Amino acid sequence: MKSYNPMNPDKEYIVVINGKPQGPYSLTELKDLNISANTFIRKPGMDDYKEAHAIPELRELLGFSYQKTAPQYFAAFDQRLLASVIDHFIIFGIYSIIILTSYIFIEGKDQRIMAFLIPFPSIFIIKLIYGSIAEASASQATIGKKLLNIKVTDLEGSRVSFGVSLVRNFSKILSVIPVFFGYLYSFLNKKNQCWHDIAANTLVIKDRLI
């Protein structure tokens, strides 16, 4: 397979033909390849291959229409757990820095212990608010989810509103109360949904792999 040549930037499209990546080709050369709307294509700057109909300039060049399809690749429990651990670690780190900085103004061991423990529940409130905002944003993911290349969508794979994201994150209490069975339920669900996903009609999806 030819590699992308920066000296010839017009040839930047890698096309999967008969199951094998071939190219690169220029946009003009793609016209002669008998490409269908579902042909997988990749160009510099893309994290993964996409179907031709999902790339704007190819829709315009080849006359394809965008085909909205429901997600088929769902984030596994271990991916979701690791993303959550990363988010909590970041928030706890920021919390610790703030508390340690406050010790400059707080004297006495008991007072410092109380200063650390009393605001501690705010970590979960901050995670709720941050998660709701981040998962309703354009990236559809918190920092942890971004690092794992997973994101939150509705049942059709589209971005959710802040209201839906807030319901999803608040509903995590439903997944926690029965000894975290609501999270473990994802092993029994064909779309890897936890109870809070079902409550909010959301999915956590991952990038398609070729």
mmCIF file of N, CA, C and O in Angstrom, residues 12 15 22 47 56 75-76 83 92 96 110 123 134 148 154 158 171 204-205 210:
data_model
loop_
_atom_site.group_PDB
_atom_site.id
_atom_site.type_symbol
_atom_site.label_atom_id
_atom_site.label_comp_id
_atom_site.label_asym_id
_atom_site.label_seq_id
_atom_site.Cartn_x
_atom_site.Cartn_y
_atom_site.Cartn_z
ATOM 1 N N GLU A 12 -4.543 11.927 -1.062
ATOM 2 C CA GLU A 12 -4.647 11.784 0.392
ATOM 3 C C GLU A 12 -5.704 10.784 0.839
ATOM 4 O O GLU A 12 -5.851 10.525 2.031
ATOM 5 N N VAL A 15 -8.402 4.024 0.345
ATOM 6 C CA VAL A 15 -9.685 3.378 0.093
ATOM 7 C C VAL A 15 -9.576 1.873 0.376
ATOM 8 O O VAL A 15 -8.608 1.226 -0.037
ATOM 9 N N GLN A 22 -6.011 0.646 -0.014
ATOM 10 C CA GLN A 22 -5.226 0.950 -1.205
ATOM 11 C C GLN A 22 -5.176 2.453 -1.415
ATOM 12 O O GLN A 22 -6.061 3.184 -1.019
ATOM 13 N N ASP A 47 -9.352 9.912 12.548
ATOM 14 C CA ASP A 47 -8.904 8.915 13.517
ATOM 15 C C ASP A 47 -9.150 7.490 13.024
ATOM 16 O O ASP A 47 -8.466 6.556 13.445
ATOM 17 N N PRO A 56 -18.149 14.723 3.729
ATOM 18 C CA PRO A 56 -18.883 15.760 2.966
ATOM 19 C C PRO A 56 -18.432 15.936 1.521
ATOM 20 O O PRO A 56 -19.258 15.982 0.608
ATOM 21 N N ALA A 75 -19.243 0.691 23.830
ATOM 22 C CA ALA A 75 -18.124 0.661 24.765
ATOM 23 C C ALA A 75 -18.312 -0.449 25.793
ATOM 24 O O ALA A 75 -19.387 -0.599 26.371
ATOM 25 N N ALA A 76 -17.271 -1.227 26.011
ATOM 26 C CA ALA A 76 -17.313 -2.319 26.982
ATOM 27 C C ALA A 76 -17.253 -1.770 28.407
ATOM 28 O O ALA A 76 -16.850 -0.623 28.631
ATOM 29 N N ALA A 83 -12.558 4.991 32.088
ATOM 30 C CA ALA A 83 -12.847 6.400 31.809
ATOM 31 C C ALA A 83 -13.345 7.109 33.070
ATOM 32 O O ALA A 83 -12.942 8.238 33.363
ATOM 33 N N PHE A 92 -10.418 14.589 41.778
ATOM 34 C CA PHE A 92 -9.853 14.449 43.122
ATOM 35 C C PHE A 92 -8.503 15.162 43.221
ATOM 36 O O PHE A 92 -8.181 15.761 44.254
ATOM 37 N N SER A 96 -7.731 18.063 45.840
ATOM 38 C CA SER A 96 -6.634 17.962 46.800
ATOM 39 C C SER A 96 -5.737 19.195 46.745
ATOM 40 O O SER A 96 -5.290 19.698 47.785
ATOM 41 N N ASP A 110 -6.647 18.955 63.577
ATOM 42 C CA ASP A 110 -8.070 18.629 63.504
ATOM 43 C C ASP A 110 -8.798 19.510 62.491
ATOM 44 O O ASP A 110 -9.649 19.030 61.738
ATOM 45 N N ILE A 123 -17.113 16.367 45.525
ATOM 46 C CA ILE A 123 -16.458 15.715 44.385
ATOM 47 C C ILE A 123 -17.501 15.049 43.491
ATOM 48 O O ILE A 123 -17.448 15.146 42.260
ATOM 49 N N ALA A 134 -20.032 17.990 29.809
ATOM 50 C CA ALA A 134 -19.079 17.451 28.846
ATOM 51 C C ALA A 134 -19.745 16.489 27.859
ATOM 52 O O ALA A 134 -19.459 16.518 26.656
ATOM 53 N N LEU A 148 -10.273 7.316 25.981
ATOM 54 C CA LEU A 148 -10.626 5.935 25.608
ATOM 55 C C LEU A 148 -11.355 5.872 24.257
ATOM 56 O O LEU A 148 -11.769 4.798 23.824
ATOM 57 N N ASP A 154 -27.457 9.465 21.758
ATOM 58 C CA ASP A 154 -28.809 8.940 21.916
ATOM 59 C C ASP A 154 -28.881 7.593 21.195
ATOM 60 O O ASP A 154 -27.865 7.080 20.713
ATOM 61 N N SER A 158 -26.749 10.221 17.831
ATOM 62 C CA SER A 158 -26.625 11.672 17.776
ATOM 63 C C SER A 158 -26.283 12.249 19.148
ATOM 64 O O SER A 158 -26.445 11.603 20.178
ATOM 65 N N SER A 171 -29.203 9.716 37.110
ATOM 66 C CA SER A 171 -29.787 8.377 37.232
ATOM 67 C C SER A 171 -28.761 7.317 37.594
ATOM 68 O O SER A 171 -29.125 6.157 37.840
ATOM 69 N N VAL A 204 -23.340 4.418 25.095
ATOM 70 C CA VAL A 204 -21.936 4.813 25.112
ATOM 71 C C VAL A 204 -21.274 3.999 24.014
ATOM 72 O O VAL A 204 -21.214 2.773 24.087
ATOM 73 N N ILE A 205 -20.817 4.694 22.970
ATOM 74 C CA ILE A 205 -20.309 3.996 21.789
ATOM 75 C C ILE A 205 -18.815 4.225 21.629
ATOM 76 O O ILE A 205 -18.240 5.154 22.201
ATOM 77 N N ILE A 210 -11.730 -1.219 11.766
ATOM 78 C CA ILE A 210 -11.688 -1.954 10.500
ATOM 79 C C ILE A 210 -10.807 -3.193 10.670
ATOM 80 O O ILE A 210 -9.713 -3.077 11.168
#
